Amino acid sequence: MANIHDIAKRAGVSVSTVSRVLNNHPYVSESKRAAVQRVIDEMDYTPNRVAVDLIRKETRRIGVIMPYNNNQAFDQLLHGVLNRSVELDYTVMVLPTKYDPEKELACLKMLKNKQLDGIIITSRSNAWKAITPYAKYGTIIACEYTDHPEIGCAYIDRYASYLETFQLLKDKGHSRVAFTTARGEESNSTQLTIRAYQQVFGALPPEYQIRDCYSIDDGMHAAKQLLHLDRRPTAIYANGDEVATGIYHYAAQLKLEVPEDLAIIGQENQPVGIGLQLSTVDHQLVKVGEQAFDLAIEKSMEKVEIPYRIIKRPSI
Amino acid sequence: MANIHDIAKRAGVSVSTVSRVLNNHPYVSESKRAAVQRVIDEMDYTPNRVAVDLIRKETRRIGVIMPYNNNQAFDQLLHGVLNRSVELDYTVMVLPTKYDPEKELACLKMLKNKQLDGIIITSRSNAWKAITPYAKYGTIIACEYTDHPEIGCAYIDRYASYLETFQLLKDKGHSRVAFTTARGEESNSTQLTIRAYQQVFGALPPEYQIRDCYSIDDGMHAAKQLLHLDRRPTAIYANGDEVATGIYHYAAQLKLEVPEDLAIIGQENQPVGIGLQLSTVDHQLVKVGEQAFDLAIEKSMEKVEIPYRIIKRPSI
DNA sequence: TTGAAAGCGCTAACAC
DNA sequence: GTGTTAGCGCTTTCAA
């Protein structure tokens, strides 16, 4: 394939002149510019992006660390990132980790070896202490709040969100409230959920927390465990609308009325919950993704909070 | 940041020796290897990947053209690609196009400018004629069948799938069968669905085809249009399980029994359909994605068919 | 306004 | 086994 030298030779100019027309630099005579452009078109020449990246020391490419891609929440985040990347002519790399700390670090290393200008961490398994050292090689943006000055954040005040949701349930007269989570205590979200619960309701009966919930099926299993308890919960706060949907279906099988016998509220305002009229806490993850991207390309270490909103529908 | 010359100097060897230990080449004395390794560790050195890519003329990176990322089908495909990429230590770039032909071509161009070794097209808006010229710059794999010898394919025999599904419905006694599609006639899938319908049932009453269906909500709207027709369909073949779910809900609102009053069958075997016991045609898109990836890195132009399977549940 | 030349950081052919 | 050196394809001083 033709390179910049071939173009220069055929156009009868130097490579610097070709480079100048390639990058729209001023101080190129119209005649030479036209001649170069003609040869470029003739030869169907495209500059090698890798060579450009090498010399410019930037790639206009950012990575998104995502434990899973087939998950509503991460998908929304990615969607936000992609939205902005297309507008700003950046390119994005998906970095699946399955919460493997080694893999996570390997992804961060792509900053160090110059493959990526920045990385957005949608969720992580490593401690910040292991992550921050990579900030000197490129921008690191988190989709959660952290004090670390070298990390930019596009975050939701999850604690406030959980608190308000539990309080809402309490205000509606519920005292037996259960909830589901994705991961266990190793997860920041889970910890905050538990703390918010305790703040509102006091001690958490262990049987009121069900882990490893991601899908509708998981929601059904969770409901199976919860709805046969002696002290059956009258409300369940699900960690997603799919899970909430599963709970709804299992409750229906038991002929329990929603919300009379069981109040249900989910998270993320997914299409799946709309038909069932499920209440939900929308953490606006698409916006979080967009904001995270913007911070990444601005190399900003700001902490930007994205507001959440509780969407009340008949299920509570 | 340190480069290979710094390492060489500090270790008292030449850059080639450093390069050799970096790439685990034989013919390096143990003593030098150890010395080099020590300096590498001391200086916390990582080779610049861009420079390596430039000289090796490959990136071990492949792109996935996806009209949308927040869509069940494309998400499964991407999931398959990601599965294999992690195993084989490749990296993947998501290329959203929203079916914009210009953008699609711009993505293909990343082959030409050496950013990508290969591209997987999950769905396209350009004609093959516009796409194939890019095959000389890198591997192009399609997730649909095409004759073009320069394109590898990981595909489902969609025509057979649609045919079998319509035939199944006919065998169950249905003669008034409607269906939903995503895009209109510009889409290959839509065309095949129509042809299969005509093959089984003859002329297609225009009101039996509803387009632009993606979500549960779209399914509800489709059902609204279909279930009030004078000649109300007794079966609906939805283009996805979310859409099928919307149809189910709307039918429930009308107090129609499934499958007695209305048979419903969806596609892609999504979690959302399992709770509702919806029948579905599983096109095994995760496998398609995995296969597409394998073809991409083998630079293969084979045409590999992935079998579909009809999953019969109580909804038909 | 233009061109020569010095890199960017690395690999690999070649010579020793 | 090891080092020298010529690139990979481009951008950007610097001098003319």
Short mmCIF file of N, CA and C in Angstrom, two decimals, chain A residues 72 212-224 239-250 253 271-273 276 278, chain B residues 72 216 241-242 245 249 270-278:
data_model
loop_
_atom_site.label_atom_id
_atom_site.label_comp_id
_atom_site.label_asym_id
_atom_site.label_seq_id
_atom_site.Cartn_x
_atom_site.Cartn_y
_atom_site.Cartn_z
N GLN A 72 -28.22 -5.14 31.67
CA GLN A 72 -28.93 -3.89 31.40
C GLN A 72 -28.17 -2.65 31.85
N ASP A 212 -26.81 -12.25 44.13
CA ASP A 212 -26.63 -12.87 42.82
C ASP A 212 -27.86 -12.76 41.94
N CYS A 213 -28.49 -11.62 42.00
CA CYS A 213 -29.69 -11.42 41.19
C CYS A 213 -29.37 -10.55 39.98
N TYR A 214 -29.64 -11.08 38.81
CA TYR A 214 -29.37 -10.33 37.58
C TYR A 214 -30.57 -10.38 36.62
N SER A 215 -31.18 -11.54 36.53
CA SER A 215 -32.18 -11.76 35.48
C SER A 215 -33.58 -11.94 36.06
N ILE A 216 -34.52 -12.07 35.16
CA ILE A 216 -35.91 -12.36 35.56
C ILE A 216 -35.94 -13.66 36.35
N ASP A 217 -35.23 -14.63 35.85
CA ASP A 217 -35.17 -15.91 36.54
C ASP A 217 -34.64 -15.78 37.96
N ASP A 218 -33.59 -15.00 38.10
CA ASP A 218 -33.04 -14.78 39.45
C ASP A 218 -34.09 -14.12 40.34
N GLY A 219 -34.88 -13.24 39.74
CA GLY A 219 -35.94 -12.58 40.51
C GLY A 219 -36.96 -13.59 40.98
N MET A 220 -37.28 -14.55 40.13
CA MET A 220 -38.24 -15.57 40.53
C MET A 220 -37.69 -16.41 41.67
N HIS A 221 -36.43 -16.76 41.57
CA HIS A 221 -35.82 -17.53 42.65
C HIS A 221 -35.79 -16.74 43.95
N ALA A 222 -35.49 -15.45 43.84
CA ALA A 222 -35.44 -14.61 45.03
C ALA A 222 -36.82 -14.57 45.68
N ALA A 223 -37.83 -14.39 44.84
CA ALA A 223 -39.19 -14.33 45.37
C ALA A 223 -39.57 -15.64 46.05
N LYS A 224 -39.11 -16.71 45.45
CA LYS A 224 -39.40 -18.03 46.03
C LYS A 224 -38.85 -18.12 47.45
N ASN A 239 -32.83 -5.00 42.63
CA ASN A 239 -31.67 -4.28 42.12
C ASN A 239 -31.72 -4.06 40.61
N GLY A 240 -32.89 -4.28 40.02
CA GLY A 240 -33.03 -4.04 38.58
C GLY A 240 -34.46 -4.40 38.20
N ASP A 241 -34.87 -3.91 37.04
CA ASP A 241 -36.26 -4.15 36.65
C ASP A 241 -36.50 -5.56 36.15
N GLU A 242 -35.46 -6.20 35.66
CA GLU A 242 -35.64 -7.60 35.26
C GLU A 242 -35.91 -8.45 36.49
N VAL A 243 -35.09 -8.22 37.51
CA VAL A 243 -35.27 -8.96 38.75
C VAL A 243 -36.66 -8.66 39.32
N ALA A 244 -37.05 -7.40 39.29
CA ALA A 244 -38.37 -7.01 39.79
C ALA A 244 -39.47 -7.75 39.02
N THR A 245 -39.26 -7.89 37.73
CA THR A 245 -40.22 -8.60 36.89
C THR A 245 -40.36 -10.05 37.32
N GLY A 246 -39.24 -10.68 37.61
CA GLY A 246 -39.28 -12.06 38.08
C GLY A 246 -40.05 -12.18 39.39
N ILE A 247 -39.81 -11.23 40.26
CA ILE A 247 -40.51 -11.22 41.55
C ILE A 247 -42.01 -11.07 41.31
N TYR A 248 -42.34 -10.20 40.40
CA TYR A 248 -43.74 -9.96 40.07
C TYR A 248 -44.42 -11.25 39.59
N HIS A 249 -43.73 -11.93 38.70
CA HIS A 249 -44.32 -13.16 38.15
C HIS A 249 -44.50 -14.22 39.22
N TYR A 250 -43.51 -14.35 40.08
CA TYR A 250 -43.64 -15.38 41.12
C TYR A 250 -44.77 -15.03 42.07
N GLN A 253 -47.98 -15.96 40.63
CA GLN A 253 -48.24 -17.41 40.75
C GLN A 253 -48.82 -17.74 42.11
N PRO A 271 -37.39 -1.05 29.83
CA PRO A 271 -38.63 -1.35 29.10
C PRO A 271 -39.40 -2.49 29.75
N VAL A 272 -38.70 -3.50 30.22
CA VAL A 272 -39.35 -4.68 30.78
C VAL A 272 -40.27 -4.33 31.93
N GLY A 273 -39.98 -3.26 32.66
CA GLY A 273 -40.80 -2.92 33.82
C GLY A 273 -42.00 -2.05 33.47
N LEU A 276 -45.42 -3.85 32.95
CA LEU A 276 -45.95 -4.38 34.21
C LEU A 276 -46.28 -3.25 35.18
N LEU A 278 -44.26 -1.38 36.80
CA LEU A 278 -43.41 -1.48 37.98
C LEU A 278 -42.77 -0.13 38.30
N GLN B 72 -31.19 -6.35 22.24
CA GLN B 72 -30.95 -7.71 22.67
C GLN B 72 -30.14 -8.52 21.66
N ILE B 216 -40.64 -3.84 24.29
CA ILE B 216 -41.91 -4.30 24.83
C ILE B 216 -43.02 -3.33 24.44
N ASP B 241 -38.20 -11.43 21.67
CA ASP B 241 -39.00 -11.80 22.84
C ASP B 241 -39.52 -10.60 23.61
N GLU B 242 -38.83 -9.46 23.48
CA GLU B 242 -39.36 -8.27 24.14
C GLU B 242 -40.65 -7.85 23.45
N THR B 245 -43.34 -10.11 24.34
CA THR B 245 -43.82 -9.83 25.69
C THR B 245 -44.85 -8.69 25.67
N HIS B 249 -48.77 -8.85 26.83
CA HIS B 249 -49.41 -7.97 27.81
C HIS B 249 -50.65 -7.31 27.25
N GLN B 270 -34.81 -14.91 24.95
CA GLN B 270 -34.40 -13.97 25.98
C GLN B 270 -35.02 -14.28 27.33
N PRO B 271 -34.32 -13.90 28.40
CA PRO B 271 -34.85 -14.10 29.75
C PRO B 271 -36.29 -13.58 29.88
N VAL B 272 -36.54 -12.45 29.25
CA VAL B 272 -37.85 -11.82 29.39
C VAL B 272 -38.99 -12.74 28.97
N GLY B 273 -38.72 -13.63 28.05
CA GLY B 273 -39.78 -14.50 27.55
C GLY B 273 -39.97 -15.77 28.38
N ILE B 274 -38.98 -16.09 29.18
CA ILE B 274 -39.02 -17.35 29.91
C ILE B 274 -40.10 -17.36 30.98
N GLY B 275 -40.16 -16.28 31.73
CA GLY B 275 -41.17 -16.20 32.80
C GLY B 275 -42.58 -16.31 32.26
N LEU B 276 -42.78 -15.74 31.08
CA LEU B 276 -44.12 -15.74 30.48
C LEU B 276 -44.39 -17.02 29.71
N GLN B 277 -43.41 -17.88 29.68
CA GLN B 277 -43.53 -19.15 28.96
C GLN B 277 -43.78 -18.94 27.47
N LEU B 278 -43.12 -17.95 26.94
CA LEU B 278 -43.28 -17.67 25.52
C LEU B 278 -42.41 -18.60 24.68
#
